Structure formats: C-alpha cells, structure tokens
mmCIF file of N, CA and C in Angstrom:
data_model
loop_
_atom_site.group_PDB
_atom_site.id
_atom_site.type_symbol
_atom_site.label_atom_id
_atom_site.label_comp_id
_atom_site.label_asym_id
_atom_site.label_seq_id
_atom_site.Cartn_x
_atom_site.Cartn_y
_atom_site.Cartn_z
ATOM 1 N N MET A 1 -12.096 -3.112 -4.705
ATOM 2 C CA MET A 1 -10.946 -2.196 -5.543
ATOM 3 C C MET A 1 -11.041 -1.516 -7.003
ATOM 4 N N THR A 2 -10.098 -0.483 -7.073
ATOM 5 C CA THR A 2 -10.410 -0.008 -8.685
ATOM 6 C C THR A 2 -9.285 -0.146 -9.013
ATOM 7 N N ASP A 3 -9.219 -0.014 -10.333
ATOM 8 C CA ASP A 3 -7.878 -0.292 -11.223
ATOM 9 C C ASP A 3 -7.216 0.955 -10.948
ATOM 10 N N MET A 4 -6.350 1.069 -11.995
ATOM 11 C CA MET A 4 -5.789 2.031 -12.490
ATOM 12 C C MET A 4 -6.463 3.135 -13.065
ATOM 13 N N ASN A 5 -7.539 2.919 -13.898
ATOM 14 C CA ASN A 5 -8.842 3.813 -14.752
ATOM 15 C C ASN A 5 -9.536 4.215 -13.718
ATOM 16 N N ASP A 6 -9.622 3.756 -12.241
ATOM 17 C CA ASP A 6 -10.600 4.114 -11.168
ATOM 18 C C ASP A 6 -11.867 3.452 -11.493
ATOM 19 N N ARG A 7 -12.214 2.182 -12.487
ATOM 20 C CA ARG A 7 -12.950 1.593 -12.422
ATOM 21 C C ARG A 7 -13.162 0.233 -11.638
ATOM 22 N N GLN A 8 -14.446 0.461 -11.023
ATOM 23 C CA GLN A 8 -14.737 -0.862 -10.240
ATOM 24 C C GLN A 8 -14.552 -2.243 -10.737
ATOM 25 N N ILE A 9 -13.881 -2.841 -9.852
ATOM 26 C CA ILE A 9 -13.617 -4.410 -10.101
ATOM 27 C C ILE A 9 -14.224 -5.319 -8.885
ATOM 28 N N GLU A 10 -15.396 -5.757 -9.438
ATOM 29 C CA GLU A 10 -15.408 -7.483 -8.491
ATOM 30 C C GLU A 10 -15.028 -8.514 -8.739
ATOM 31 N N PRO A 11 -13.828 -8.752 -7.728
ATOM 32 C CA PRO A 11 -13.204 -9.804 -7.731
ATOM 33 C C PRO A 11 -14.149 -11.435 -8.256
ATOM 34 N N LYS A 12 -15.106 -11.109 -7.313
ATOM 35 C CA LYS A 12 -16.209 -11.988 -7.802
ATOM 36 C C LYS A 12 -16.432 -12.764 -8.886
ATOM 37 N N MET A 13 -16.716 -11.757 -9.553
ATOM 38 C CA MET A 13 -16.857 -11.763 -11.213
ATOM 39 C C MET A 13 -16.226 -12.228 -11.932
ATOM 40 N N LEU A 14 -14.803 -11.974 -11.306
ATOM 41 C CA LEU A 14 -13.750 -12.448 -12.172
ATOM 42 C C LEU A 14 -13.936 -14.142 -12.177
ATOM 43 N N SER A 15 -13.090 -14.568 -13.641
ATOM 44 C CA SER A 15 -12.811 -15.851 -13.375
ATOM 45 C C SER A 15 -11.811 -16.039 -12.851
ATOM 46 N N ALA A 16 -11.408 -17.745 -12.734
ATOM 47 C CA ALA A 16 -10.845 -17.927 -11.890
ATOM 48 C C ALA A 16 -9.428 -17.885 -12.249
ATOM 49 N N LEU A 17 -8.974 -18.036 -13.419
ATOM 50 C CA LEU A 17 -7.928 -17.459 -14.511
ATOM 51 C C LEU A 17 -7.539 -16.182 -14.367
ATOM 52 N N ASP A 18 -8.396 -15.324 -14.420
ATOM 53 C CA ASP A 18 -8.602 -13.906 -14.177
ATOM 54 C C ASP A 18 -7.804 -13.509 -12.967
ATOM 55 N N LEU A 19 -8.401 -14.164 -12.150
ATOM 56 C CA LEU A 19 -7.960 -14.120 -10.366
ATOM 57 C C LEU A 19 -6.526 -14.730 -10.544
ATOM 58 N N ALA A 20 -6.307 -15.817 -11.264
ATOM 59 C CA ALA A 20 -4.944 -16.450 -11.056
ATOM 60 C C ALA A 20 -4.019 -15.505 -11.723
ATOM 61 N N PHE A 21 -4.100 -14.652 -12.941
ATOM 62 C CA PHE A 21 -3.256 -14.023 -13.595
ATOM 63 C C PHE A 21 -3.012 -12.501 -12.732
ATOM 64 N N VAL A 22 -3.408 -12.085 -11.945
ATOM 65 C CA VAL A 22 -3.407 -11.001 -11.265
ATOM 66 C C VAL A 22 -2.519 -11.483 -10.235
ATOM 67 N N GLY A 23 -2.976 -12.608 -9.105
ATOM 68 C CA GLY A 23 -2.253 -13.277 -8.345
ATOM 69 C C GLY A 23 -1.190 -13.534 -8.964
ATOM 70 N N ASP A 24 -0.727 -14.079 -9.865
ATOM 71 C CA ASP A 24 1.112 -14.063 -10.105
ATOM 72 C C ASP A 24 1.634 -13.266 -10.224
ATOM 73 N N GLY A 25 1.229 -12.304 -10.211
ATOM 74 C CA GLY A 25 1.439 -11.140 -10.481
ATOM 75 C C GLY A 25 1.976 -10.160 -9.195
ATOM 76 N N VAL A 26 0.725 -10.254 -8.325
ATOM 77 C CA VAL A 26 1.321 -10.288 -6.812
ATOM 78 C C VAL A 26 1.984 -10.757 -5.754
ATOM 79 N N TYR A 27 1.717 -12.649 -5.906
ATOM 80 C CA TYR A 27 2.801 -13.250 -5.573
ATOM 81 C C TYR A 27 4.120 -13.067 -5.792
ATOM 82 N N GLY A 28 4.471 -12.545 -7.098
ATOM 83 C CA GLY A 28 5.756 -12.749 -7.655
ATOM 84 C C GLY A 28 6.188 -11.641 -7.053
ATOM 85 N N LEU A 29 5.844 -10.382 -6.961
ATOM 86 C CA LEU A 29 6.043 -8.922 -6.382
ATOM 87 C C LEU A 29 6.482 -8.922 -4.906
ATOM 88 N N MET A 30 5.494 -9.599 -4.122
ATOM 89 C CA MET A 30 5.646 -10.225 -2.716
ATOM 90 C C MET A 30 7.034 -10.703 -2.420
ATOM 91 N N VAL A 31 7.482 -11.961 -3.295
ATOM 92 C CA VAL A 31 8.665 -12.532 -3.346
ATOM 93 C C VAL A 31 9.971 -11.796 -3.667
ATOM 94 N N ARG A 32 9.683 -11.221 -4.510
ATOM 95 C CA ARG A 32 10.918 -10.231 -4.832
ATOM 96 C C ARG A 32 11.023 -9.182 -3.573
ATOM 97 N N ALA A 33 9.948 -8.228 -3.199
ATOM 98 C CA ALA A 33 10.453 -7.384 -2.222
ATOM 99 C C ALA A 33 10.907 -7.903 -0.839
ATOM 100 N N HIS A 34 10.434 -9.372 -1.003
ATOM 101 C CA HIS A 34 10.997 -9.960 0.208
ATOM 102 C C HIS A 34 12.722 -10.193 -0.071
ATOM 103 N N LEU A 35 12.591 -10.924 -0.895
ATOM 104 C CA LEU A 35 14.347 -11.083 -1.670
ATOM 105 C C LEU A 35 14.846 -9.981 -1.237
ATOM 106 N N ALA A 36 14.398 -8.638 -1.598
ATOM 107 C CA ALA A 36 15.084 -7.607 -2.012
ATOM 108 C C ALA A 36 15.633 -6.871 -0.316
ATOM 109 N N ARG A 37 14.586 -7.360 0.414
ATOM 110 C CA ARG A 37 15.112 -6.692 1.934
ATOM 111 C C ARG A 37 15.935 -7.410 2.740
ATOM 112 N N GLY A 38 16.325 -8.752 1.844
ATOM 113 C CA GLY A 38 17.160 -9.081 2.225
ATOM 114 C C GLY A 38 18.982 -8.563 2.326
ATOM 115 N N GLY A 39 18.919 -7.632 1.345
ATOM 116 C CA GLY A 39 20.023 -6.830 1.367
ATOM 117 C C GLY A 39 20.723 -7.625 -0.340
ATOM 118 N N SER A 40 21.254 -6.392 -0.825
ATOM 119 C CA SER A 40 21.637 -6.441 -2.488
ATOM 120 C C SER A 40 22.767 -7.924 -2.703
ATOM 121 N N ARG A 41 22.421 -7.840 -3.873
ATOM 122 C CA ARG A 41 22.722 -9.144 -3.860
ATOM 123 C C ARG A 41 23.076 -9.362 -6.129
ATOM 124 N N PRO A 42 23.436 -10.096 -6.342
ATOM 125 C CA PRO A 42 23.700 -10.195 -7.905
ATOM 126 C C PRO A 42 22.170 -10.776 -8.557
ATOM 127 N N VAL A 43 21.812 -9.840 -9.585
ATOM 128 C CA VAL A 43 20.338 -9.969 -10.536
ATOM 129 C C VAL A 43 20.564 -11.501 -10.301
ATOM 130 N N GLY A 44 21.642 -12.304 -11.039
ATOM 131 C CA GLY A 44 21.199 -13.702 -11.350
ATOM 132 C C GLY A 44 20.548 -14.492 -9.855
ATOM 133 N N GLU A 45 21.546 -14.020 -9.075
ATOM 134 C CA GLU A 45 21.002 -14.783 -7.891
ATOM 135 C C GLU A 45 19.964 -14.361 -7.279
ATOM 136 N N LEU A 46 19.487 -13.434 -7.586
ATOM 137 C CA LEU A 46 17.993 -13.175 -6.867
ATOM 138 C C LEU A 46 16.904 -13.653 -7.854
ATOM 139 N N HIS A 47 17.166 -13.906 -8.891
ATOM 140 C CA HIS A 47 16.421 -14.807 -10.214
ATOM 141 C C HIS A 47 16.259 -15.945 -9.744
ATOM 142 N N ARG A 48 17.362 -16.646 -9.432
ATOM 143 C CA ARG A 48 17.229 -17.764 -8.714
ATOM 144 C C ARG A 48 16.220 -18.026 -7.892
ATOM 145 N N MET A 49 16.791 -17.242 -6.979
ATOM 146 C CA MET A 49 15.918 -17.585 -5.318
ATOM 147 C C MET A 49 14.689 -17.389 -5.338
ATOM 148 N N ALA A 50 14.545 -16.429 -6.426
ATOM 149 C CA ALA A 50 12.676 -15.677 -6.587
ATOM 150 C C ALA A 50 12.232 -16.996 -7.452
ATOM 151 N N VAL A 51 13.005 -17.898 -8.610
ATOM 152 C CA VAL A 51 12.067 -19.122 -9.199
ATOM 153 C C VAL A 51 11.967 -20.441 -7.629
ATOM 154 N N ASP A 52 13.058 -20.357 -6.660
ATOM 155 C CA ASP A 52 12.189 -21.333 -6.159
ATOM 156 C C ASP A 52 11.250 -20.583 -5.143
ATOM 157 N N TYR A 53 10.764 -19.438 -5.380
ATOM 158 C CA TYR A 53 9.455 -19.202 -4.528
ATOM 159 C C TYR A 53 8.231 -19.541 -5.434
ATOM 160 N N VAL A 54 8.579 -19.494 -6.924
ATOM 161 C CA VAL A 54 7.344 -19.113 -7.703
ATOM 162 C C VAL A 54 6.795 -20.556 -8.503
ATOM 163 N N ASN A 55 8.032 -21.281 -8.588
ATOM 164 C CA ASN A 55 7.767 -22.785 -9.567
ATOM 165 C C ASN A 55 6.709 -23.287 -8.698
ATOM 166 N N ALA A 56 5.596 -24.281 -9.668
ATOM 167 C CA ALA A 56 4.166 -24.794 -9.090
ATOM 168 C C ALA A 56 4.871 -25.544 -8.066
ATOM 169 N N ALA A 57 5.774 -26.398 -7.998
ATOM 170 C CA ALA A 57 6.274 -27.136 -6.876
ATOM 171 C C ALA A 57 6.170 -26.356 -5.387
ATOM 172 N N ALA A 58 6.684 -25.237 -5.682
ATOM 173 C CA ALA A 58 7.130 -24.133 -4.189
ATOM 174 C C ALA A 58 5.951 -23.470 -4.174
ATOM 175 N N GLN A 59 5.219 -23.357 -5.167
ATOM 176 C CA GLN A 59 3.710 -22.645 -4.480
ATOM 177 C C GLN A 59 2.918 -23.987 -4.144
ATOM 178 N N ALA A 60 2.594 -25.182 -4.788
ATOM 179 C CA ALA A 60 1.790 -26.453 -4.024
ATOM 180 C C ALA A 60 2.332 -26.466 -2.874
ATOM 181 N N ALA A 61 3.568 -26.367 -2.615
ATOM 182 C CA ALA A 61 4.303 -26.617 -1.253
ATOM 183 C C ALA A 61 3.848 -25.114 -0.380
ATOM 184 N N ALA A 62 3.535 -24.085 -0.833
ATOM 185 C CA ALA A 62 3.423 -22.637 -0.091
ATOM 186 C C ALA A 62 1.613 -22.793 0.175
ATOM 187 N N TYR A 63 0.772 -23.430 -0.575
ATOM 188 C CA TYR A 63 -0.454 -23.518 -0.646
ATOM 189 C C TYR A 63 -0.472 -24.368 0.692
ATOM 190 N N ASP A 64 0.004 -25.588 0.860
ATOM 191 C CA ASP A 64 -0.122 -26.701 2.109
ATOM 192 C C ASP A 64 0.213 -26.236 3.437
ATOM 193 N N ARG A 65 1.419 -24.712 3.244
ATOM 194 C CA ARG A 65 1.825 -24.517 4.519
ATOM 195 C C ARG A 65 0.852 -23.219 5.014
ATOM 196 N N ILE A 66 -0.020 -22.860 4.023
ATOM 197 C CA ILE A 66 -1.105 -22.051 4.450
ATOM 198 C C ILE A 66 -2.519 -22.377 4.860
ATOM 199 N N CYS A 67 -2.855 -23.914 4.076
ATOM 200 C CA CYS A 67 -4.209 -24.322 3.883
ATOM 201 C C CYS A 67 -4.958 -24.477 5.423
ATOM 202 N N PRO A 68 -4.222 -24.713 6.899
ATOM 203 C CA PRO A 68 -5.276 -24.869 7.759
ATOM 204 C C PRO A 68 -5.039 -23.501 8.006
ATOM 205 N N GLU A 69 -4.707 -22.087 7.769
ATOM 206 C CA GLU A 69 -4.979 -21.127 8.250
ATOM 207 C C GLU A 69 -6.359 -20.380 7.354
ATOM 208 N N LEU A 70 -6.593 -20.529 6.202
ATOM 209 C CA LEU A 70 -7.553 -20.302 5.103
ATOM 210 C C LEU A 70 -8.971 -20.469 5.908
ATOM 211 N N THR A 71 -9.714 -19.314 5.489
ATOM 212 C CA THR A 71 -11.489 -19.071 6.051
ATOM 213 C C THR A 71 -11.956 -20.011 4.704
ATOM 214 N N GLU A 72 -13.114 -20.292 5.391
ATOM 215 C CA GLU A 72 -13.952 -21.545 4.202
ATOM 216 C C GLU A 72 -14.047 -20.656 2.797
ATOM 217 N N GLN A 73 -14.065 -19.279 2.839
ATOM 218 C CA GLN A 73 -13.953 -18.374 1.689
ATOM 219 C C GLN A 73 -12.934 -18.536 0.887
ATOM 220 N N GLU A 74 -12.037 -18.360 1.583
ATOM 221 C CA GLU A 74 -10.593 -18.254 0.998
ATOM 222 C C GLU A 74 -10.262 -19.511 0.343
ATOM 223 N N GLN A 75 -11.070 -20.803 0.765
ATOM 224 C CA GLN A 75 -10.842 -22.164 0.283
ATOM 225 C C GLN A 75 -11.486 -22.277 -0.986
ATOM 226 N N ALA A 76 -12.513 -21.573 -0.712
ATOM 227 C CA ALA A 76 -13.761 -21.584 -2.147
ATOM 228 C C ALA A 76 -12.639 -20.950 -3.332
ATOM 229 N N ILE A 77 -12.296 -20.086 -3.148
ATOM 230 C CA ILE A 77 -11.517 -19.103 -4.167
ATOM 231 C C ILE A 77 -10.064 -20.505 -4.596
ATOM 232 N N PHE A 78 -9.325 -20.587 -3.543
ATOM 233 C CA PHE A 78 -8.655 -21.729 -4.111
ATOM 234 C C PHE A 78 -9.144 -22.686 -4.976
ATOM 235 N N ARG A 79 -10.224 -23.410 -4.336
ATOM 236 C CA ARG A 79 -10.607 -24.172 -5.392
ATOM 237 C C ARG A 79 -11.156 -23.894 -7.013
ATOM 238 N N ARG A 80 -11.416 -22.749 -6.489
ATOM 239 C CA ARG A 80 -12.610 -21.863 -8.140
ATOM 240 C C ARG A 80 -10.395 -22.191 -9.030
ATOM 241 N N GLY A 81 -9.829 -21.618 -8.423
ATOM 242 C CA GLY A 81 -8.681 -21.458 -9.043
ATOM 243 C C GLY A 81 -7.728 -22.978 -9.347
ATOM 244 N N ARG A 82 -7.935 -23.755 -8.484
ATOM 245 C CA ARG A 82 -7.745 -24.958 -9.012
ATOM 246 C C ARG A 82 -8.117 -25.723 -9.842
ATOM 247 N N ASN A 83 -9.319 -25.571 -9.924
ATOM 248 C CA ASN A 83 -10.209 -26.308 -11.014
ATOM 249 C C ASN A 83 -10.417 -25.275 -12.618
ATOM 250 N N GLY A 84 -9.512 -24.455 -12.393
ATOM 251 C CA GLY A 84 -9.927 -23.089 -13.243
ATOM 252 C C GLY A 84 -9.855 -23.826 -14.816
ATOM 253 N N GLY A 85 -8.627 -24.503 -14.543
ATOM 254 C CA GLY A 85 -8.809 -25.773 -16.347
ATOM 255 C C GLY A 85 -7.414 -24.483 -17.284
ATOM 256 N N ALA A 86 -6.319 -24.337 -15.845
ATOM 257 C CA ALA A 86 -5.468 -24.143 -16.995
ATOM 258 C C ALA A 86 -4.682 -24.975 -17.503
ATOM 259 N N HIS A 87 -3.797 -25.245 -18.271
ATOM 260 C CA HIS A 87 -2.977 -26.611 -18.553
ATOM 261 C C HIS A 87 -1.662 -26.404 -18.259
ATOM 262 N N PRO A 88 -0.998 -27.352 -17.623
ATOM 263 C CA PRO A 88 0.242 -27.393 -17.200
ATOM 264 C C PRO A 88 1.267 -26.986 -18.340
ATOM 265 N N PRO A 89 2.652 -26.559 -18.382
ATOM 266 C CA PRO A 89 3.404 -26.713 -19.081
ATOM 267 C C PRO A 89 3.937 -28.226 -18.930
ATOM 268 N N LYS A 90 4.716 -28.770 -20.268
ATOM 269 C CA LYS A 90 5.240 -29.748 -20.030
ATOM 270 C C LYS A 90 6.132 -30.631 -18.819
ATOM 271 N N ASN A 91 6.992 -29.292 -18.511
ATOM 272 C CA ASN A 91 7.728 -29.787 -17.463
ATOM 273 C C ASN A 91 6.955 -29.843 -16.014
ATOM 274 N N ALA A 92 6.272 -29.239 -15.866
ATOM 275 C CA ALA A 92 5.094 -29.265 -14.280
ATOM 276 C C ALA A 92 4.213 -30.266 -13.692
ATOM 277 N N ASN A 93 4.425 -30.559 -12.728
ATOM 278 C CA ASN A 93 3.696 -31.914 -12.482
ATOM 279 C C ASN A 93 1.911 -30.770 -12.516
ATOM 280 N N PRO A 94 1.138 -31.865 -12.953
ATOM 281 C CA PRO A 94 -0.332 -31.503 -12.931
ATOM 282 C C PRO A 94 -1.143 -31.065 -11.680
ATOM 283 N N GLY A 95 -0.322 -31.569 -10.565
ATOM 284 C CA GLY A 95 -1.297 -31.629 -9.537
ATOM 285 C C GLY A 95 -0.505 -30.213 -8.616
ATOM 286 N N ASP A 96 1.218 -30.263 -8.684
ATOM 287 C CA ASP A 96 1.037 -28.699 -8.481
ATOM 288 C C ASP A 96 1.014 -27.833 -8.915
ATOM 289 N N TYR A 97 0.789 -28.024 -10.481
ATOM 290 C CA TYR A 97 -0.042 -26.748 -11.274
ATOM 291 C C TYR A 97 -1.235 -26.283 -10.529
ATOM 292 N N ALA A 98 -1.850 -27.313 -10.344
ATOM 293 C CA ALA A 98 -3.307 -26.769 -10.161
ATOM 294 C C ALA A 98 -3.226 -26.062 -8.857
ATOM 295 N N LYS A 99 -2.709 -26.625 -7.758
ATOM 296 C CA LYS A 99 -2.211 -26.199 -6.557
ATOM 297 C C LYS A 99 -1.632 -24.590 -6.826
ATOM 298 N N ALA A 100 -0.754 -24.342 -7.782
ATOM 299 C CA ALA A 100 -0.488 -23.032 -8.067
ATOM 300 C C ALA A 100 -1.144 -22.181 -8.572
ATOM 301 N N THR A 101 -2.309 -22.614 -9.125
ATOM 302 C CA THR A 101 -2.698 -21.814 -9.875
ATOM 303 C C THR A 101 -3.890 -21.048 -8.778
ATOM 304 N N GLY A 102 -4.361 -22.378 -7.909
ATOM 305 C CA GLY A 102 -5.439 -21.977 -6.964
ATOM 306 C C GLY A 102 -4.617 -20.732 -6.111
ATOM 307 N N LEU A 103 -3.374 -21.327 -5.676
ATOM 308 C CA LEU A 103 -3.168 -20.223 -4.708
ATOM 309 C C LEU A 103 -2.350 -18.710 -5.309
ATOM 310 N N GLU A 104 -2.440 -18.539 -6.460
ATOM 311 C CA GLU A 104 -2.558 -17.479 -7.936
ATOM 312 C C GLU A 104 -3.477 -16.976 -7.394
ATOM 313 N N ALA A 105 -4.962 -17.817 -7.870
ATOM 314 C CA ALA A 105 -6.082 -17.091 -7.171
ATOM 315 C C ALA A 105 -6.951 -16.216 -6.449
ATOM 316 N N LEU A 106 -5.916 -17.440 -5.555
ATOM 317 C CA LEU A 106 -6.486 -16.579 -3.776
ATOM 318 C C LEU A 106 -5.602 -15.444 -3.433
ATOM 319 N N PHE A 107 -4.214 -15.138 -3.906
ATOM 320 C CA PHE A 107 -3.925 -13.941 -4.023
ATOM 321 C C PHE A 107 -4.505 -13.244 -4.945
ATOM 322 N N GLY A 108 -5.139 -13.417 -5.950
ATOM 323 C CA GLY A 108 -5.445 -12.367 -6.930
ATOM 324 C C GLY A 108 -6.809 -11.704 -6.149
ATOM 325 N N TYR A 109 -7.529 -12.420 -5.859
ATOM 326 C CA TYR A 109 -8.401 -12.833 -4.903
ATOM 327 C C TYR A 109 -8.416 -11.607 -3.852
ATOM 328 N N LEU A 110 -7.534 -11.667 -2.884
ATOM 329 C CA LEU A 110 -7.406 -10.901 -1.918
ATOM 330 C C LEU A 110 -6.566 -9.948 -2.267
ATOM 331 N N TYR A 111 -5.924 -9.756 -3.251
ATOM 332 C CA TYR A 111 -5.772 -8.523 -3.711
ATOM 333 C C TYR A 111 -6.232 -7.715 -3.745
ATOM 334 N N LEU A 112 -7.595 -7.767 -5.164
ATOM 335 C CA LEU A 112 -8.677 -7.018 -5.580
ATOM 336 C C LEU A 112 -9.375 -6.672 -4.913
ATOM 337 N N ASN A 113 -9.849 -7.463 -3.449
ATOM 338 C CA ASN A 113 -10.620 -7.280 -2.680
ATOM 339 C C ASN A 113 -10.039 -6.063 -1.731
ATOM 340 N N GLY A 114 -9.091 -5.578 -1.957
ATOM 341 C CA GLY A 114 -8.211 -4.570 -0.667
ATOM 342 C C GLY A 114 -7.770 -5.464 0.790
ATOM 343 N N GLU A 115 -7.576 -6.945 0.310
ATOM 344 C CA GLU A 115 -7.056 -7.596 1.965
ATOM 345 C C GLU A 115 -5.667 -7.413 1.947
ATOM 346 N N GLU A 116 -5.035 -6.519 1.616
ATOM 347 C CA GLU A 116 -3.368 -6.541 1.809
ATOM 348 C C GLU A 116 -3.036 -6.766 3.130
ATOM 349 N N GLN A 117 -3.585 -6.710 4.609
ATOM 350 C CA GLN A 117 -3.562 -7.326 5.398
ATOM 351 C C GLN A 117 -3.152 -8.825 5.663
ATOM 352 N N ARG A 118 -4.277 -9.438 5.365
ATOM 353 C CA ARG A 118 -4.334 -10.521 4.771
ATOM 354 C C ARG A 118 -3.737 -11.672 3.816
ATOM 355 N N LEU A 119 -3.195 -10.721 2.892
ATOM 356 C CA LEU A 119 -1.862 -11.244 1.929
ATOM 357 C C LEU A 119 -0.771 -11.090 2.763
ATOM 358 N N ARG A 120 -0.543 -9.741 3.236
ATOM 359 C CA ARG A 120 1.058 -10.221 4.123
ATOM 360 C C ARG A 120 0.758 -11.092 5.350
ATOM 361 N N GLU A 121 -0.105 -11.644 6.253
ATOM 362 C CA GLU A 121 -0.341 -12.544 7.290
ATOM 363 C C GLU A 121 0.251 -13.496 6.342
ATOM 364 N N LEU A 122 -0.608 -14.131 5.321
ATOM 365 C CA LEU A 122 -0.461 -15.403 4.702
ATOM 366 C C LEU A 122 0.782 -15.528 3.970
ATOM 367 N N PHE A 123 1.606 -14.542 3.463
ATOM 368 C CA PHE A 123 2.680 -14.262 2.312
ATOM 369 C C PHE A 123 3.781 -14.779 3.661
ATOM 370 N N GLY A 124 3.935 -14.280 5.011
ATOM 371 C CA GLY A 124 4.679 -14.164 6.327
ATOM 372 C C GLY A 124 4.538 -15.547 6.583
ATOM 373 N N LYS A 125 3.545 -16.426 6.322
ATOM 374 C CA LYS A 125 3.658 -17.590 6.900
ATOM 375 C C LYS A 125 4.264 -18.617 6.009
ATOM 376 N N ILE A 126 3.789 -18.252 5.175
ATOM 377 C CA ILE A 126 4.823 -19.180 3.757
ATOM 378 C C ILE A 126 6.179 -18.610 3.814
ATOM 379 N N VAL A 127 6.692 -18.008 3.943
ATOM 380 C CA VAL A 127 8.212 -17.453 4.052
ATOM 381 C C VAL A 127 8.571 -17.788 5.022
ATOM 382 N N ALA A 128 8.290 -17.790 6.228
ATOM 383 C CA ALA A 128 8.304 -18.336 7.680
ATOM 384 C C ALA A 128 8.947 -19.519 7.565
ATOM 385 N N GLU A 129 7.901 -20.989 7.111
ATOM 386 C CA GLU A 129 7.996 -21.717 7.227
ATOM 387 C C GLU A 129 8.790 -22.484 6.048
ATOM 388 N N LYS A 130 8.940 -21.860 4.651
ATOM 389 C CA LYS A 130 10.065 -21.969 3.967
ATOM 390 C C LYS A 130 11.351 -21.731 4.602
ATOM 391 N N GLU A 131 11.857 -20.654 5.113
ATOM 392 C CA GLU A 131 13.044 -20.374 5.460
ATOM 393 C C GLU A 131 13.388 -21.523 6.814
ATOM 394 N N SER A 132 12.372 -21.873 7.362
ATOM 395 C CA SER A 132 12.672 -22.736 8.489
ATOM 396 C C SER A 132 13.235 -23.982 8.004
ATOM 397 N N ALA A 133 12.420 -24.127 7.021
ATOM 398 C CA ALA A 133 12.582 -25.690 6.776
ATOM 399 C C ALA A 133 13.951 -25.914 5.767
#
C-alpha cells in the first residue's frame, strides 16, 4: 500500500508499535463508522459507545472473538504486536493492554497490506458477537 505521498510502505518492515499506531486509527475509524451507521445520536453518547469498543479490555475481548478465525500469518502479526513492548497506562490490565496492542498491530498490518476485505470480515465478526452478547 502507499501513503499520501505515494511512497511504498512495506508493512513487514515496520515495528510492531508502528503497526499498532496505524491499527489504532483504523480500528477507531471502523468503530466510529459502525456507530454512525446506527443512526444519529448525541456526540457524547457516540463517544461513550465508541469507548466500549476501543478500551483495552474491549479490544482484548475482540481478539478472543476472532482468534479462531486468524491465519498463521495473522497470528504471528498479533504476537509481534502483543510482545512489542508497549507500556500500559496505570488504569489498564497489562494482559488486556498487550492483547489490545496485538489486535491494533494486526489491523494496521492488514490495512497497510491493502487487505480491506479481510479487515471488514474480522471487524464484522467482532461487532456481531459483541452485539449479540
């Protein structure tokens, strides 16, 4: 995939935390688009709903929902992100934070690799299972 300046980006060459940085934005945008499709709501309500998807515990649970669906390569990217050395905030469970970082790295990798259909597939599973719970 290319960036805004049309420079080639090789996702495999980026650090796990670089992938997680991109994936955080991708995942957050997918959550916001999903919530916006649900109809107009006050911004404060949309924000609270988004936080229910993007906090470390919610992202760790999201990973648990899609884990059986991941390919070996996707699992390897997740593990790179999970073990990437990010330091959790004081209020986050370290295990949840590591899983969340792994999930974000996976989403960043898939996005930068041009795998939008796979992103939609995995995100759809996360949303469907979260909303049925």
